[in-house]
Amino acid sequence: MELKRPKTQTQIAILSFTCFSLFILTVGLDDQVLALLSPPPPTTKASGGERYVQMRAGAAFKIAVFADLHFGENAWTDWGPVQDVNSVKVMNTVLDNETTTDFVVYLGDVITANNIPIANASLYWDQAISPTKSRNIPWASVFGNHDDAPFEWPMEWFSAPGIPPLICPAANSTYSGEEACSFRGTQRIELMKHDIEHDVLSYSINGPKDLWPSISNYVLQVSSSDDPKSPVVYLYFLDSGGGSYPEVISNAQAEWFHKKSEEINPNASVPELIFWHIPSQAYRNVAPRFGIHQPCVGLINKESVASQEAELGIMNLLVKRPSVKAVFVGHNHGLDWCCPYKKLWLCYARHTGYGGYGNWPRGARIIEITQQPFSIKSWIRMEDGVVHSRVTLSP
């Protein structure tokens, strides 16, 4: 992607302060209003200690998946903030069309941290969450390879003496002085802590500490409308790395999944859905060639699978569990297919954000879970309202 740069030091300074003023006026005000209008949800713990979200009586449970939003990309230019506005419009359009959405999954690369020259990147995170939060819809998130990537200095910033012509945006920021100018970025744990502590609608969880720096590893229970202790589906979230450490789901994470799934679903009687950002190497094995043909379902197949660096056991565990119905990933902006792999489905989301590479039309994957009779169905909802690529993932 060709990056558009401001031509003068003054332009950089104005944009820095303008962007922060915009955040205070839009995100900050929304938070205050929501705090008054939206009562906090009740404590939601299943009998096994997992948090749960409960289905509505007589209704299917609908999940909207927003992938690769890339807020904050080229944040110092006039182009970057416009892309963030467009990304908000996509999410608003999807949620306006999918009016019965019960839950939202942010499937990684919520922000492009390597383009954000401030310490407090959570301001961009808040903007990305705002369409969901404003509708009082709960959400959960996993990290991608850009969410805590270290800041990359553009060479165009450096003047002849070798000093970048940048004014640190300390005004209107929760950071000041040297910390605001450190360019160290916002680490995974800080982003997750912010998401959890500042938003009562967030169901994100800091995973087990023995898996850190891999943070977003946890499970949520979708409960029956009749009984909050009765699981209908388990949603597993795994951190596929990237950014501050290698792009991989480690054998320690695989072992955690094995133990946790055996603990809460020992007979594999409850269906399970899996979410992470970077596709596993198994996606290469099922990737369509020369278009998308049955049994695969999708609309765009415009690039090769960019998979994790290694396969360390997670897929072997998933294919052996009959309860695992599908895996959902992002990362590749030019792919939106679902393909069967042994006894489960490997699915891409749809590139939702205007940040990131590629000019393909934006959209979101929708997942619909029906309890009686049980089924898991999915489709893509586009930014223009069109629906395509309907698929049944579990009858």
mmCIF file of C-alpha atoms in Angstrom, residues 206-394:
data_model
loop_
_atom_site.group_PDB
_atom_site.id
_atom_site.type_symbol
_atom_site.label_atom_id
_atom_site.label_comp_id
_atom_site.label_asym_id
_atom_site.label_seq_id
_atom_site.Cartn_x
_atom_site.Cartn_y
_atom_site.Cartn_z
ATOM 1 C CA ASN A 206 -7.271 -12.196 30.176
ATOM 2 C CA GLY A 207 -6.309 -15.791 29.577
ATOM 3 C CA PRO A 208 -4.292 -17.981 31.958
ATOM 4 C CA LYS A 209 -1.087 -16.241 33.000
ATOM 5 C CA ASP A 210 1.007 -19.302 32.238
ATOM 6 C CA LEU A 211 0.151 -18.759 28.555
ATOM 7 C CA TRP A 212 1.257 -15.110 28.474
ATOM 8 C CA PRO A 213 2.388 -13.213 26.366
ATOM 9 C CA SER A 214 -0.446 -15.002 24.542
ATOM 10 C CA ILE A 215 -3.356 -13.158 26.146
ATOM 11 C CA SER A 216 -6.730 -13.758 24.502
ATOM 12 C CA ASN A 217 -7.286 -17.421 25.405
ATOM 13 C CA TYR A 218 -10.660 -18.098 27.028
ATOM 14 C CA VAL A 219 -14.059 -19.744 26.611
ATOM 15 C CA LEU A 220 -17.605 -18.383 26.806
ATOM 16 C CA GLN A 221 -20.806 -20.339 27.167
ATOM 17 C CA VAL A 222 -23.956 -19.639 25.157
ATOM 18 C CA SER A 223 -26.740 -20.737 27.508
ATOM 19 C CA SER A 224 -30.270 -21.897 26.924
ATOM 20 C CA SER A 225 -33.025 -19.321 27.315
ATOM 21 C CA ASP A 226 -34.644 -21.656 29.840
ATOM 22 C CA ASP A 227 -31.637 -22.266 32.075
ATOM 23 C CA PRO A 228 -28.428 -20.192 32.292
ATOM 24 C CA LYS A 229 -26.570 -23.265 33.548
ATOM 25 C CA SER A 230 -27.495 -25.273 30.443
ATOM 26 C CA PRO A 231 -24.942 -24.779 27.631
ATOM 27 C CA VAL A 232 -26.064 -24.746 24.001
ATOM 28 C CA VAL A 233 -22.664 -23.899 22.453
ATOM 29 C CA TYR A 234 -19.189 -23.141 23.748
ATOM 30 C CA LEU A 235 -17.218 -20.323 22.086
ATOM 31 C CA TYR A 236 -13.433 -20.714 22.337
ATOM 32 C CA PHE A 237 -11.066 -17.804 21.677
ATOM 33 C CA LEU A 238 -7.358 -18.382 21.038
ATOM 34 C CA ASP A 239 -4.519 -15.899 20.532
ATOM 35 C CA SER A 240 -2.709 -16.766 17.287
ATOM 36 C CA GLY A 241 0.186 -14.419 18.016
ATOM 37 C CA GLY A 242 1.935 -11.908 15.826
ATOM 38 C CA GLY A 243 2.988 -8.378 16.639
ATOM 39 C CA SER A 244 5.042 -8.682 19.801
ATOM 40 C CA TYR A 245 5.755 -12.424 19.424
ATOM 41 C CA PRO A 246 5.637 -15.224 16.779
ATOM 42 C CA GLU A 247 2.530 -16.002 14.721
ATOM 43 C CA VAL A 248 1.633 -19.347 16.214
ATOM 44 C CA ILE A 249 -0.767 -21.153 18.533
ATOM 45 C CA SER A 250 1.649 -22.868 20.890
ATOM 46 C CA ASN A 251 1.513 -26.426 22.201
ATOM 47 C CA ALA A 252 0.838 -24.892 25.629
ATOM 48 C CA GLN A 253 -2.305 -23.255 24.245
ATOM 49 C CA ALA A 254 -3.306 -26.530 22.613
ATOM 50 C CA GLU A 255 -2.872 -28.308 25.942
ATOM 51 C CA TRP A 256 -4.944 -25.612 27.675
ATOM 52 C CA PHE A 257 -7.750 -26.158 25.138
ATOM 53 C CA HIS A 258 -7.551 -29.919 25.640
ATOM 54 C CA LYS A 259 -7.812 -29.678 29.428
ATOM 55 C CA LYS A 260 -10.487 -26.994 29.437
ATOM 56 C CA SER A 261 -12.691 -28.738 26.874
ATOM 57 C CA GLU A 262 -12.432 -32.057 28.738
ATOM 58 C CA GLU A 263 -13.264 -30.270 31.988
ATOM 59 C CA ILE A 264 -16.421 -28.445 30.866
ATOM 60 C CA ASN A 265 -17.548 -30.691 28.002
ATOM 61 C CA PRO A 266 -16.154 -34.145 28.837
ATOM 62 C CA ASN A 267 -18.502 -36.111 26.595
ATOM 63 C CA ALA A 268 -18.159 -33.627 23.692
ATOM 64 C CA SER A 269 -21.956 -33.429 23.777
ATOM 65 C CA VAL A 270 -22.126 -29.624 23.471
ATOM 66 C CA PRO A 271 -21.118 -28.104 20.092
ATOM 67 C CA GLU A 272 -18.017 -25.883 20.068
ATOM 68 C CA LEU A 273 -16.992 -22.983 17.817
ATOM 69 C CA ILE A 274 -13.410 -21.715 17.657
ATOM 70 C CA PHE A 275 -12.184 -18.172 16.930
ATOM 71 C CA TRP A 276 -8.641 -16.951 16.269
ATOM 72 C CA HIS A 277 -7.042 -14.463 13.867
ATOM 73 C CA ILE A 278 -4.281 -16.042 11.751
ATOM 74 C CA PRO A 279 -5.319 -19.190 9.852
ATOM 75 C CA SER A 280 -3.669 -22.474 10.734
ATOM 76 C CA GLN A 281 -1.698 -24.342 8.104
ATOM 77 C CA ALA A 282 -4.711 -26.636 7.610
ATOM 78 C CA TYR A 283 -6.352 -23.790 5.704
ATOM 79 C CA ARG A 284 -3.776 -24.297 2.950
ATOM 80 C CA ASN A 285 -4.949 -27.880 2.520
ATOM 81 C CA VAL A 286 -8.544 -26.920 1.747
ATOM 82 C CA ALA A 287 -7.990 -23.599 -0.036
ATOM 83 C CA PRO A 288 -9.992 -23.497 -3.296
ATOM 84 C CA ARG A 289 -8.129 -23.358 -6.602
ATOM 85 C CA PHE A 290 -9.297 -21.281 -9.566
ATOM 86 C CA GLY A 291 -12.489 -19.978 -8.032
ATOM 87 C CA ILE A 292 -14.707 -21.306 -5.244
ATOM 88 C CA HIS A 293 -16.502 -24.557 -5.938
ATOM 89 C CA GLN A 294 -18.646 -26.887 -3.830
ATOM 90 C CA PRO A 295 -18.396 -28.059 -1.163
ATOM 91 C CA CYS A 296 -16.703 -24.737 -0.368
ATOM 92 C CA VAL A 297 -18.916 -21.670 -0.075
ATOM 93 C CA GLY A 298 -17.819 -18.059 -0.576
ATOM 94 C CA LEU A 299 -17.487 -15.133 -2.962
ATOM 95 C CA ILE A 300 -13.855 -13.975 -3.029
ATOM 96 C CA ASN A 301 -10.691 -16.048 -3.336
ATOM 97 C CA LYS A 302 -8.176 -13.405 -4.331
ATOM 98 C CA GLU A 303 -4.985 -14.426 -2.529
ATOM 99 C CA SER A 304 -3.065 -17.335 -1.050
ATOM 100 C CA VAL A 305 -3.528 -18.387 2.558
ATOM 101 C CA ALA A 306 -1.089 -16.576 4.869
ATOM 102 C CA SER A 307 -0.922 -19.101 7.677
ATOM 103 C CA GLN A 308 0.733 -19.334 11.081
ATOM 104 C CA GLU A 309 4.457 -20.056 11.175
ATOM 105 C CA ALA A 310 4.033 -23.585 12.531
ATOM 106 C CA GLU A 311 1.401 -26.181 13.408
ATOM 107 C CA LEU A 312 1.936 -27.261 17.019
ATOM 108 C CA GLY A 313 -0.984 -29.514 17.771
ATOM 109 C CA ILE A 314 -4.165 -27.475 17.984
ATOM 110 C CA MET A 315 -5.642 -28.790 14.722
ATOM 111 C CA ASN A 316 -5.002 -32.409 15.715
ATOM 112 C CA LEU A 317 -7.038 -31.813 18.855
ATOM 113 C CA LEU A 318 -9.860 -30.052 17.033
ATOM 114 C CA VAL A 319 -10.379 -32.714 14.370
ATOM 115 C CA LYS A 320 -10.543 -35.422 17.042
ATOM 116 C CA ARG A 321 -13.386 -33.677 18.903
ATOM 117 C CA PRO A 322 -16.751 -34.335 17.237
ATOM 118 C CA SER A 323 -18.144 -31.356 19.125
ATOM 119 C CA VAL A 324 -15.964 -28.860 17.207
ATOM 120 C CA LYS A 325 -18.070 -27.631 14.295
ATOM 121 C CA ALA A 326 -16.077 -24.737 12.813
ATOM 122 C CA VAL A 327 -13.028 -22.485 13.101
ATOM 123 C CA PHE A 328 -13.281 -18.792 12.158
ATOM 124 C CA VAL A 329 -10.279 -16.643 11.199
ATOM 125 C CA GLY A 330 -9.447 -13.299 9.577
ATOM 126 C CA HIS A 331 -6.012 -12.004 8.490
ATOM 127 C CA ASN A 332 -6.419 -12.609 4.733
ATOM 128 C CA HIS A 333 -8.487 -9.676 3.482
ATOM 129 C CA GLY A 334 -9.094 -11.211 0.062
ATOM 130 C CA LEU A 335 -10.662 -14.476 1.251
ATOM 131 C CA ASP A 336 -14.141 -15.114 2.654
ATOM 132 C CA TRP A 337 -14.769 -18.813 2.015
ATOM 133 C CA CYS A 338 -15.806 -21.710 4.224
ATOM 134 C CA CYS A 339 -14.493 -25.173 3.317
ATOM 135 C CA PRO A 340 -14.984 -28.555 5.019
ATOM 136 C CA TYR A 341 -11.905 -30.082 6.628
ATOM 137 C CA LYS A 342 -12.404 -33.643 7.836
ATOM 138 C CA LYS A 343 -15.387 -33.397 10.217
ATOM 139 C CA LEU A 344 -15.396 -29.634 10.750
ATOM 140 C CA TRP A 345 -15.461 -26.405 8.728
ATOM 141 C CA LEU A 346 -12.637 -23.909 8.237
ATOM 142 C CA CYS A 347 -14.073 -20.443 7.624
ATOM 143 C CA TYR A 348 -12.814 -16.976 6.937
ATOM 144 C CA ALA A 349 -14.653 -13.916 8.129
ATOM 145 C CA ARG A 350 -14.984 -10.992 5.721
ATOM 146 C CA HIS A 351 -12.669 -7.970 5.754
ATOM 147 C CA THR A 352 -14.743 -5.402 7.653
ATOM 148 C CA GLY A 353 -12.437 -2.391 7.968
ATOM 149 C CA TYR A 354 -11.323 0.191 5.457
ATOM 150 C CA GLY A 355 -7.888 0.072 7.020
ATOM 151 C CA GLY A 356 -5.485 -2.586 5.817
ATOM 152 C CA TYR A 357 -4.657 -3.742 2.311
ATOM 153 C CA GLY A 358 -7.145 -4.505 -0.472
ATOM 154 C CA ASN A 359 -10.093 -2.720 -2.054
ATOM 155 C CA TRP A 360 -12.606 -5.575 -2.014
ATOM 156 C CA PRO A 361 -16.082 -4.570 -0.748
ATOM 157 C CA ARG A 362 -16.364 -4.790 3.022
ATOM 158 C CA GLY A 363 -18.735 -6.854 5.113
ATOM 159 C CA ALA A 364 -19.017 -9.203 8.090
ATOM 160 C CA ARG A 365 -19.630 -12.880 8.714
ATOM 161 C CA ILE A 366 -22.839 -13.669 10.574
ATOM 162 C CA ILE A 367 -23.294 -16.853 12.625
ATOM 163 C CA GLU A 368 -26.759 -17.983 13.696
ATOM 164 C CA ILE A 369 -27.274 -20.658 16.368
ATOM 165 C CA THR A 370 -30.729 -22.212 16.769
ATOM 166 C CA GLN A 371 -31.458 -24.396 19.790
ATOM 167 C CA GLN A 372 -34.594 -26.298 18.701
ATOM 168 C CA PRO A 373 -34.022 -27.957 16.330
ATOM 169 C CA PHE A 374 -30.295 -27.379 16.732
ATOM 170 C CA SER A 375 -28.392 -25.806 13.843
ATOM 171 C CA ILE A 376 -25.464 -23.498 13.122
ATOM 172 C CA LYS A 377 -25.789 -21.435 9.963
ATOM 173 C CA SER A 378 -23.639 -18.654 8.557
ATOM 174 C CA TRP A 379 -23.634 -16.043 5.808
ATOM 175 C CA ILE A 380 -21.874 -12.845 4.757
ATOM 176 C CA ARG A 381 -23.620 -9.489 5.160
ATOM 177 C CA MET A 382 -22.058 -6.843 2.906
ATOM 178 C CA GLU A 383 -21.744 -3.106 3.496
ATOM 179 C CA ASP A 384 -24.411 -2.485 0.840
ATOM 180 C CA GLY A 385 -26.848 -4.787 2.640
ATOM 181 C CA VAL A 386 -26.516 -7.739 0.248
ATOM 182 C CA VAL A 387 -26.351 -11.259 1.744
ATOM 183 C CA HIS A 388 -24.395 -14.105 0.137
ATOM 184 C CA SER A 389 -22.589 -17.381 0.842
ATOM 185 C CA ARG A 390 -25.161 -19.016 3.093
ATOM 186 C CA VAL A 391 -23.888 -22.265 4.589
ATOM 187 C CA THR A 392 -25.071 -24.750 7.203
ATOM 188 C CA LEU A 393 -22.160 -25.616 9.488
ATOM 189 C CA SER A 394 -24.050 -28.045 11.704
#
